[in-house]
Amino acid sequence: MATYKLNLDVPNKAITPGKLANRNAVNPKGDTFDFTNFYMTWNGKPIVPVVGEFHFSRFSYLHWEEELLKMRAGGVNIIATYVFWNYHEEEEGVFRWDESRNLRHFIDLCAKHELRLILRIGPFCHGEVRNGGIPDWVFEKPLEIRSNDERYLFFTRRLYRQIAKQAQGSYFAEGGPVIGVQLENEYMHCGAPLDSWGYKAGVFMSSGKGGNEHLAELRRLAEEAGIKPAFYTATAWGGAAVPETDTLPMLAGYAYTPWIPNQPPSGEYIYRDLHVKPSEAVNYETQDYPVAYCEMAGGMQVSYTARPNVSPESVEAMTLVKLASGSNLLGYYMYHGGSNPVGKHGYLNEYGLPKITYDYQSPLGEFGRVGKSYDRIRSLALFMETFGSIIAPMGTVLPEGQSDIHPEDKQSLRWCVRQKDGSGFLFLNNFQDHLELPDREDVRIELETPKGKVSFPHQGSLTLKQGVSTVLPFHLEMAGVHIVSATIQPLTAIENGNERVLVFYAQDGLEPEIVLNRATTAQVSQPSAVITLETDVIVVKPLVGKQHALEVTLANDETVQILVLTREEALQVYKFKLWGEERLFISESRLYTKNERLMMTSEGKEQWEINVFPPVPEEVSADHGLLSTGQAGVFQSYRIEVEAYEPSIRIEHPQERSAIVEIDPNWPSQVSDLFLQVEYDGDVAAAYLDNRLITDHIHYGEVWPIGLKQFKDDLENRQLHLAITPLRKGTVHTFVNQALVERFEGVELAVFHQIQPVPYYGAALYRKIK
């Protein structure tokens, strides 16, 4: 047995006002937010916000509201979005703010659903857009971009005035959602491909000149135009410029990086104290600001020359590693993918990337696709929302040598602690990108704390499976229960009148155990659970599953129920305020709420179940299908069944690499969307409707999903053409013979294996009030 020890008799994290304090950010309702040097506060309470990047102009405006509600259901409470200059002023002096470029409409939807908003307004944005978002015509002018050149500032001023008109009256102090603004992006750190150059690839724009002086001038222009956020943000990695006042430096964490050829395992999954020592050089004093991430990988865009496949476990592990390392604001780039619009004069993508798709393998993707990382981020967001005020003030304590572990080290256990006053959370990680770590067997961790020694597990040893990352509590009071230690992961908590419920889940391979303080616990009961009384503690081996509730009676006679869900159940948990109070929902279907209705989407299955706690006293009805009710432990269960739908589809293959698809768009009301799941082998694929490219796909080993909802009307009596560019396996010979000539020797691979339509069934539950 390998025993790891750590002494936590250490000073608490020093919390000071920091350089962002005294924002005096108050809205008309009296809500406030502020910063210390370590965390953000909301109405004076420490919080750990979750930021999700969603580029409004890369998604159909007709479906923005649904996607924002899905983001909110996924735990996002702050939206970040770019305002790409060339999307709005592709032609000099002609601004477009209509349809999917309608920034004002997007802002208003964020306000409607109480989602805070950070605008990233450029003028240089990057975001894998042509010229980093700077219009082609700007490069025809005698000016120097990303500098204080007066001619460049003239056009920047005009852009900012246009943005200010769209955002008028929408700032936090005015009761609106806009809390922050980012000027420029990665300034003095990197540029972007200069696609308007046109002669060859690999020509890059300037990374900028002028440092903080240029950022100060951009701020002056923005405020002169009427842009007045409560604070600014700056992308602060790689030695980028960071203003010293009113600016929150924000970091990035990417493990699957197309810009690094033959990438080795990254350092993103190694524990560090980021508040003291960030992972790379920065131009600000780290201890004066909270550790905040604006670009933590929610996936990665596939390029022609690099095709990473980002696992959902990688996103989950990075979230926990950064949280453990002291980050108190976690932002995902991208959280929601989309599609590049087509410009008047051509495509607006960056060279070497898909022309249209910007799916990014993100939690929510192009056409609203829901990925596996969505559930993992949501479970962690529930944890941060529920326990954020506890964990935010806690400092990182690293075992000796942890921050020096090499990413290719397969032997060392990766672990650390966040703690305050001897209470805290133990973090374990057994995931590494580009490397498969072995199961860590026969492990025991012992912590010496001012509140007494704790061990994981209480007796014996544990196993940490390959790919598993987890967070475990010790010496914490949760809902009045004093938890000495636990090998189950905290998920959330809920109160129903005088009834309090703590929700945990059992990680794969970790035997579930919860150790309670005997002095504050009068009784523990759960049929068939193994409960052991010791001198100072009560050790419980709980039953796992939503049907099993562990009841804890405290010394003051109050009772608390503890649920230990399975990992699968935990990834199906949502938490909404609905029908008069806060409720937990467990379902394999996808959920969000709108207008006091529970909106449900079931991917390819016409039957599904919803489990609700606390039960709904009134009758609940569904707008589609049959509804039956039952009971699963403390949960009220509903089973929904709608009429199955077999899409009418006809597929022809004029040649092996082409498919002509005719599909009936008149699907019934219980079908909310129809996705084509396309399995193929090849290099690049494209989908055309009426000779118009609607999306494309660089093959990276996954099925190609095409959502049809936004093209529904266009599909009437029209054909969808799918085409594959072959993948070549062989040798290409090039030579000059009056012109450049290419000869290929080998085989070309381009074949469709399956084109399958998958109906997305939709229904809504609503409460009948008599």
mmCIF file of C-alpha atoms in Angstrom, residues 85-323:
data_model
loop_
_atom_site.group_PDB
_atom_site.id
_atom_site.type_symbol
_atom_site.label_atom_id
_atom_site.label_comp_id
_atom_site.label_asym_id
_atom_site.label_seq_id
_atom_site.Cartn_x
_atom_site.Cartn_y
_atom_site.Cartn_z
ATOM 1 C CA TRP A 85 -15.674 43.467 -36.961
ATOM 2 C CA ASN A 86 -15.683 41.872 -40.419
ATOM 3 C CA TYR A 87 -19.038 40.198 -39.765
ATOM 4 C CA HIS A 88 -20.590 43.630 -39.220
ATOM 5 C CA GLU A 89 -18.613 45.898 -41.571
ATOM 6 C CA GLU A 90 -17.512 43.573 -44.334
ATOM 7 C CA GLU A 91 -17.790 46.493 -46.748
ATOM 8 C CA GLU A 92 -16.360 49.816 -45.650
ATOM 9 C CA GLY A 93 -18.959 52.048 -44.006
ATOM 10 C CA VAL A 94 -21.799 49.517 -44.402
ATOM 11 C CA PHE A 95 -22.722 48.065 -41.007
ATOM 12 C CA ARG A 96 -25.030 45.076 -40.531
ATOM 13 C CA TRP A 97 -26.761 44.417 -37.220
ATOM 14 C CA ASP A 98 -29.653 42.341 -38.564
ATOM 15 C CA GLU A 99 -30.710 38.705 -38.114
ATOM 16 C CA SER A 100 -27.822 36.635 -36.702
ATOM 17 C CA ARG A 101 -25.679 39.770 -36.454
ATOM 18 C CA ASN A 102 -28.239 41.426 -34.165
ATOM 19 C CA LEU A 103 -26.150 42.087 -31.072
ATOM 20 C CA ARG A 104 -28.944 44.019 -29.371
ATOM 21 C CA HIS A 105 -31.352 41.093 -29.597
ATOM 22 C CA PHE A 106 -28.715 38.788 -28.125
ATOM 23 C CA ILE A 107 -28.066 41.202 -25.248
ATOM 24 C CA ASP A 108 -31.791 41.445 -24.546
ATOM 25 C CA LEU A 109 -32.137 37.656 -24.412
ATOM 26 C CA CYS A 110 -29.267 37.453 -21.917
ATOM 27 C CA ALA A 111 -31.050 40.080 -19.813
ATOM 28 C CA LYS A 112 -34.366 38.235 -20.045
ATOM 29 C CA HIS A 113 -32.827 35.057 -18.648
ATOM 30 C CA GLU A 114 -30.552 36.739 -16.086
ATOM 31 C CA LEU A 115 -27.330 35.720 -17.756
ATOM 32 C CA ARG A 116 -24.452 38.146 -17.223
ATOM 33 C CA LEU A 117 -22.517 39.074 -20.349
ATOM 34 C CA ILE A 118 -18.910 39.878 -21.271
ATOM 35 C CA LEU A 119 -18.503 41.509 -24.679
ATOM 36 C CA ARG A 120 -15.201 40.916 -26.468
ATOM 37 C CA ILE A 121 -15.264 43.825 -28.904
ATOM 38 C CA GLY A 122 -11.857 43.798 -30.622
ATOM 39 C CA PRO A 123 -11.111 45.422 -33.013
ATOM 40 C CA PHE A 124 -8.839 42.372 -33.319
ATOM 41 C CA CYS A 125 -10.573 39.258 -31.985
ATOM 42 C CA HIS A 126 -9.024 36.236 -33.727
ATOM 43 C CA GLY A 127 -11.589 33.512 -32.921
ATOM 44 C CA GLU A 128 -10.416 31.638 -36.045
ATOM 45 C CA VAL A 129 -12.111 34.238 -38.235
ATOM 46 C CA ARG A 130 -10.604 35.630 -41.441
ATOM 47 C CA ASN A 131 -7.885 38.168 -40.564
ATOM 48 C CA GLY A 132 -8.721 37.744 -36.891
ATOM 49 C CA GLY A 133 -11.937 39.672 -37.516
ATOM 50 C CA ILE A 134 -10.385 42.732 -39.206
ATOM 51 C CA PRO A 135 -12.103 43.415 -42.561
ATOM 52 C CA ASP A 136 -10.118 42.967 -45.765
ATOM 53 C CA TRP A 137 -10.593 46.596 -46.781
ATOM 54 C CA VAL A 138 -8.694 47.827 -43.702
ATOM 55 C CA PHE A 139 -5.488 46.318 -45.141
ATOM 56 C CA GLU A 140 -5.906 48.431 -48.251
ATOM 57 C CA LYS A 141 -5.455 51.579 -46.155
ATOM 58 C CA PRO A 142 -2.091 53.232 -45.412
ATOM 59 C CA LEU A 143 -2.180 52.405 -41.723
ATOM 60 C CA GLU A 144 -0.687 50.121 -39.086
ATOM 61 C CA ILE A 145 -3.159 47.782 -37.443
ATOM 62 C CA ARG A 146 -3.172 47.129 -33.681
ATOM 63 C CA SER A 147 -1.391 50.390 -32.952
ATOM 64 C CA ASN A 148 -2.111 54.009 -32.070
ATOM 65 C CA ASP A 149 -1.895 54.986 -35.729
ATOM 66 C CA GLU A 150 -4.552 57.721 -36.029
ATOM 67 C CA ARG A 151 -5.936 56.251 -39.238
ATOM 68 C CA TYR A 152 -6.414 52.872 -37.564
ATOM 69 C CA LEU A 153 -7.996 54.530 -34.528
ATOM 70 C CA PHE A 154 -10.410 56.409 -36.803
ATOM 71 C CA PHE A 155 -11.971 53.141 -37.968
ATOM 72 C CA THR A 156 -11.807 51.666 -34.462
ATOM 73 C CA ARG A 157 -13.683 54.674 -33.097
ATOM 74 C CA ARG A 158 -16.385 54.199 -35.717
ATOM 75 C CA LEU A 159 -16.706 50.501 -34.845
ATOM 76 C CA TYR A 160 -16.948 51.229 -31.115
ATOM 77 C CA ARG A 161 -19.663 53.828 -31.697
ATOM 78 C CA GLN A 162 -21.689 51.255 -33.602
ATOM 79 C CA ILE A 163 -21.271 48.678 -30.821
ATOM 80 C CA ALA A 164 -22.195 51.307 -28.226
ATOM 81 C CA LYS A 165 -25.487 51.948 -30.013
ATOM 82 C CA GLN A 166 -26.317 48.256 -29.875
ATOM 83 C CA ALA A 167 -25.429 47.991 -26.173
ATOM 84 C CA GLN A 168 -27.016 51.270 -25.059
ATOM 85 C CA GLY A 169 -28.707 50.992 -21.656
ATOM 86 C CA SER A 170 -27.613 47.378 -21.184
ATOM 87 C CA TYR A 171 -24.794 47.773 -18.644
ATOM 88 C CA PHE A 172 -25.011 46.303 -15.167
ATOM 89 C CA ALA A 173 -25.378 49.675 -13.455
ATOM 90 C CA GLU A 174 -28.355 50.362 -15.743
ATOM 91 C CA GLY A 175 -30.046 47.062 -14.925
ATOM 92 C CA GLY A 176 -28.652 45.261 -17.963
ATOM 93 C CA PRO A 177 -26.585 42.091 -18.319
ATOM 94 C CA VAL A 178 -23.270 43.527 -19.568
ATOM 95 C CA ILE A 179 -20.759 43.388 -16.722
ATOM 96 C CA GLY A 180 -17.448 43.282 -18.590
ATOM 97 C CA VAL A 181 -15.762 44.233 -21.852
ATOM 98 C CA GLN A 182 -12.603 42.867 -23.422
ATOM 99 C CA LEU A 183 -10.641 45.242 -25.638
ATOM 100 C CA GLU A 184 -8.450 43.565 -28.253
ATOM 101 C CA ASN A 185 -7.307 39.956 -27.758
ATOM 102 C CA GLU A 186 -3.947 38.364 -26.942
ATOM 103 C CA TYR A 187 -2.418 41.783 -27.490
ATOM 104 C CA MET A 188 1.394 41.768 -27.721
ATOM 105 C CA HIS A 189 1.232 37.954 -27.620
ATOM 106 C CA CYS A 190 0.113 36.733 -31.026
ATOM 107 C CA GLY A 191 -1.531 37.658 -34.283
ATOM 108 C CA ALA A 192 -3.546 35.610 -36.760
ATOM 109 C CA PRO A 193 -3.135 34.449 -40.348
ATOM 110 C CA LEU A 194 -3.382 37.370 -42.763
ATOM 111 C CA ASP A 195 -5.842 35.660 -45.063
ATOM 112 C CA SER A 196 -6.382 38.764 -47.201
ATOM 113 C CA TRP A 197 -2.717 38.477 -48.275
ATOM 114 C CA GLY A 198 -3.841 35.694 -50.582
ATOM 115 C CA TYR A 199 -0.531 34.497 -52.045
ATOM 116 C CA LYS A 200 0.420 31.777 -49.612
ATOM 117 C CA ALA A 201 -0.375 30.387 -46.194
ATOM 118 C CA GLY A 202 1.676 31.180 -43.124
ATOM 119 C CA VAL A 203 1.722 34.983 -43.434
ATOM 120 C CA PHE A 204 0.707 36.402 -40.057
ATOM 121 C CA MET A 205 -0.572 39.744 -38.835
ATOM 122 C CA SER A 206 1.246 41.817 -36.236
ATOM 123 C CA SER A 207 0.778 40.848 -32.596
ATOM 124 C CA GLY A 208 0.491 44.567 -31.851
ATOM 125 C CA LYS A 209 2.593 47.563 -30.972
ATOM 126 C CA GLY A 210 2.263 49.968 -28.112
ATOM 127 C CA GLY A 211 1.548 47.725 -25.123
ATOM 128 C CA ASN A 212 -0.633 49.238 -22.434
ATOM 129 C CA GLU A 213 -0.570 52.618 -24.191
ATOM 130 C CA HIS A 214 -2.621 51.199 -27.045
ATOM 131 C CA LEU A 215 -5.035 49.445 -24.672
ATOM 132 C CA ALA A 216 -5.449 52.725 -22.782
ATOM 133 C CA GLU A 217 -6.309 54.475 -26.042
ATOM 134 C CA LEU A 218 -8.827 51.777 -26.946
ATOM 135 C CA ARG A 219 -10.427 52.197 -23.530
ATOM 136 C CA ARG A 220 -10.629 55.957 -24.033
ATOM 137 C CA LEU A 221 -12.343 55.464 -27.393
ATOM 138 C CA ALA A 222 -14.752 52.899 -25.965
ATOM 139 C CA GLU A 223 -15.791 55.083 -23.037
ATOM 140 C CA GLU A 224 -16.042 58.129 -25.293
ATOM 141 C CA ALA A 225 -18.511 56.105 -27.397
ATOM 142 C CA GLY A 226 -20.574 55.206 -24.311
ATOM 143 C CA ILE A 227 -19.250 51.725 -23.539
ATOM 144 C CA LYS A 228 -19.144 51.595 -19.733
ATOM 145 C CA PRO A 229 -18.733 48.146 -18.172
ATOM 146 C CA ALA A 230 -18.130 47.565 -14.474
ATOM 147 C CA PHE A 231 -14.730 46.095 -15.353
ATOM 148 C CA TYR A 232 -12.555 45.179 -18.310
ATOM 149 C CA THR A 233 -10.919 41.852 -19.050
ATOM 150 C CA ALA A 234 -7.635 41.060 -20.779
ATOM 151 C CA THR A 235 -6.268 37.826 -22.205
ATOM 152 C CA ALA A 236 -3.143 37.696 -20.084
ATOM 153 C CA TRP A 237 -1.145 34.648 -21.133
ATOM 154 C CA GLY A 238 2.164 34.536 -22.942
ATOM 155 C CA GLY A 239 3.346 37.916 -21.700
ATOM 156 C CA ALA A 240 0.395 39.781 -23.240
ATOM 157 C CA ALA A 241 -0.221 43.393 -22.195
ATOM 158 C CA VAL A 242 -2.458 43.835 -19.129
ATOM 159 C CA PRO A 243 -3.600 47.305 -17.956
ATOM 160 C CA GLU A 244 -2.994 47.941 -14.266
ATOM 161 C CA THR A 245 -6.429 49.380 -13.445
ATOM 162 C CA ASP A 246 -9.994 48.071 -13.663
ATOM 163 C CA THR A 247 -8.939 44.991 -15.615
ATOM 164 C CA LEU A 248 -9.312 41.312 -14.753
ATOM 165 C CA PRO A 249 -6.447 39.279 -16.271
ATOM 166 C CA MET A 250 -7.753 36.010 -17.697
ATOM 167 C CA LEU A 251 -5.876 32.834 -18.612
ATOM 168 C CA ALA A 252 -6.177 29.984 -21.104
ATOM 169 C CA GLY A 253 -5.784 26.233 -20.813
ATOM 170 C CA TYR A 254 -5.552 24.112 -23.947
ATOM 171 C CA ALA A 255 -4.314 20.538 -24.123
ATOM 172 C CA TYR A 256 -5.215 19.662 -27.705
ATOM 173 C CA THR A 257 -3.425 22.357 -29.666
ATOM 174 C CA PRO A 258 -3.354 22.256 -33.481
ATOM 175 C CA TRP A 259 -0.650 24.925 -33.460
ATOM 176 C CA ILE A 260 1.856 22.502 -31.873
ATOM 177 C CA PRO A 261 2.911 19.767 -34.359
ATOM 178 C CA ASN A 262 3.113 16.271 -32.859
ATOM 179 C CA GLN A 263 2.058 17.679 -29.524
ATOM 180 C CA PRO A 264 3.442 15.901 -26.455
ATOM 181 C CA PRO A 265 1.395 15.554 -23.252
ATOM 182 C CA SER A 266 0.666 19.034 -21.899
ATOM 183 C CA GLY A 267 1.163 20.481 -18.431
ATOM 184 C CA GLU A 268 -2.506 21.423 -18.104
ATOM 185 C CA TYR A 269 -3.274 18.428 -15.876
ATOM 186 C CA ILE A 270 -0.535 19.077 -13.320
ATOM 187 C CA TYR A 271 -1.544 20.728 -10.024
ATOM 188 C CA ARG A 272 0.028 24.117 -9.298
ATOM 189 C CA ASP A 273 -0.698 27.112 -7.116
ATOM 190 C CA LEU A 274 -1.760 29.427 -9.920
ATOM 191 C CA HIS A 275 -2.279 32.351 -7.554
ATOM 192 C CA VAL A 276 1.446 32.316 -6.845
ATOM 193 C CA LYS A 277 2.920 30.823 -9.992
ATOM 194 C CA PRO A 278 0.911 30.643 -13.219
ATOM 195 C CA SER A 279 1.856 28.061 -15.801
ATOM 196 C CA GLU A 280 3.539 30.640 -18.048
ATOM 197 C CA ALA A 281 4.937 34.168 -17.931
ATOM 198 C CA VAL A 282 2.427 36.961 -17.331
ATOM 199 C CA ASN A 283 2.714 40.725 -17.079
ATOM 200 C CA TYR A 284 0.838 41.309 -13.819
ATOM 201 C CA GLU A 285 1.210 40.577 -10.118
ATOM 202 C CA THR A 286 -0.726 37.346 -9.738
ATOM 203 C CA GLN A 287 -1.497 37.745 -6.029
ATOM 204 C CA ASP A 288 -3.415 40.989 -6.644
ATOM 205 C CA TYR A 289 -6.102 39.354 -8.813
ATOM 206 C CA PRO A 290 -8.304 36.259 -8.776
ATOM 207 C CA VAL A 291 -7.174 33.408 -11.002
ATOM 208 C CA ALA A 292 -9.694 33.522 -13.837
ATOM 209 C CA TYR A 293 -9.958 31.525 -17.050
ATOM 210 C CA CYS A 294 -11.679 32.819 -20.165
ATOM 211 C CA GLU A 295 -10.342 30.169 -22.530
ATOM 212 C CA MET A 296 -10.286 26.799 -20.857
ATOM 213 C CA ALA A 297 -10.805 24.221 -23.573
ATOM 214 C CA GLY A 298 -14.393 23.097 -23.946
ATOM 215 C CA GLY A 299 -13.170 21.245 -27.040
ATOM 216 C CA MET A 300 -10.975 22.211 -29.996
ATOM 217 C CA GLN A 301 -11.512 23.210 -33.578
ATOM 218 C CA VAL A 302 -10.254 20.719 -36.135
ATOM 219 C CA SER A 303 -7.915 22.112 -38.770
ATOM 220 C CA TYR A 304 -6.814 20.518 -42.005
ATOM 221 C CA THR A 305 -3.318 19.772 -40.732
ATOM 222 C CA ALA A 306 -4.204 18.886 -37.112
ATOM 223 C CA ARG A 307 -7.249 16.843 -36.142
ATOM 224 C CA PRO A 308 -7.420 16.362 -32.367
ATOM 225 C CA ASN A 309 -10.230 14.351 -30.828
ATOM 226 C CA VAL A 310 -10.988 15.916 -27.446
ATOM 227 C CA SER A 311 -12.401 13.469 -24.913
ATOM 228 C CA PRO A 312 -15.090 14.613 -22.452
ATOM 229 C CA GLU A 313 -12.917 13.289 -19.614
ATOM 230 C CA SER A 314 -10.237 15.809 -20.585
ATOM 231 C CA VAL A 315 -12.624 18.730 -20.128
ATOM 232 C CA GLU A 316 -13.797 17.421 -16.768
ATOM 233 C CA ALA A 317 -10.253 16.782 -15.546
ATOM 234 C CA MET A 318 -9.006 20.212 -16.594
ATOM 235 C CA THR A 319 -11.896 21.894 -14.765
ATOM 236 C CA LEU A 320 -11.024 20.126 -11.515
ATOM 237 C CA VAL A 321 -7.269 20.660 -11.908
ATOM 238 C CA LYS A 322 -7.694 24.410 -12.457
ATOM 239 C CA LEU A 323 -10.200 24.676 -9.602
#
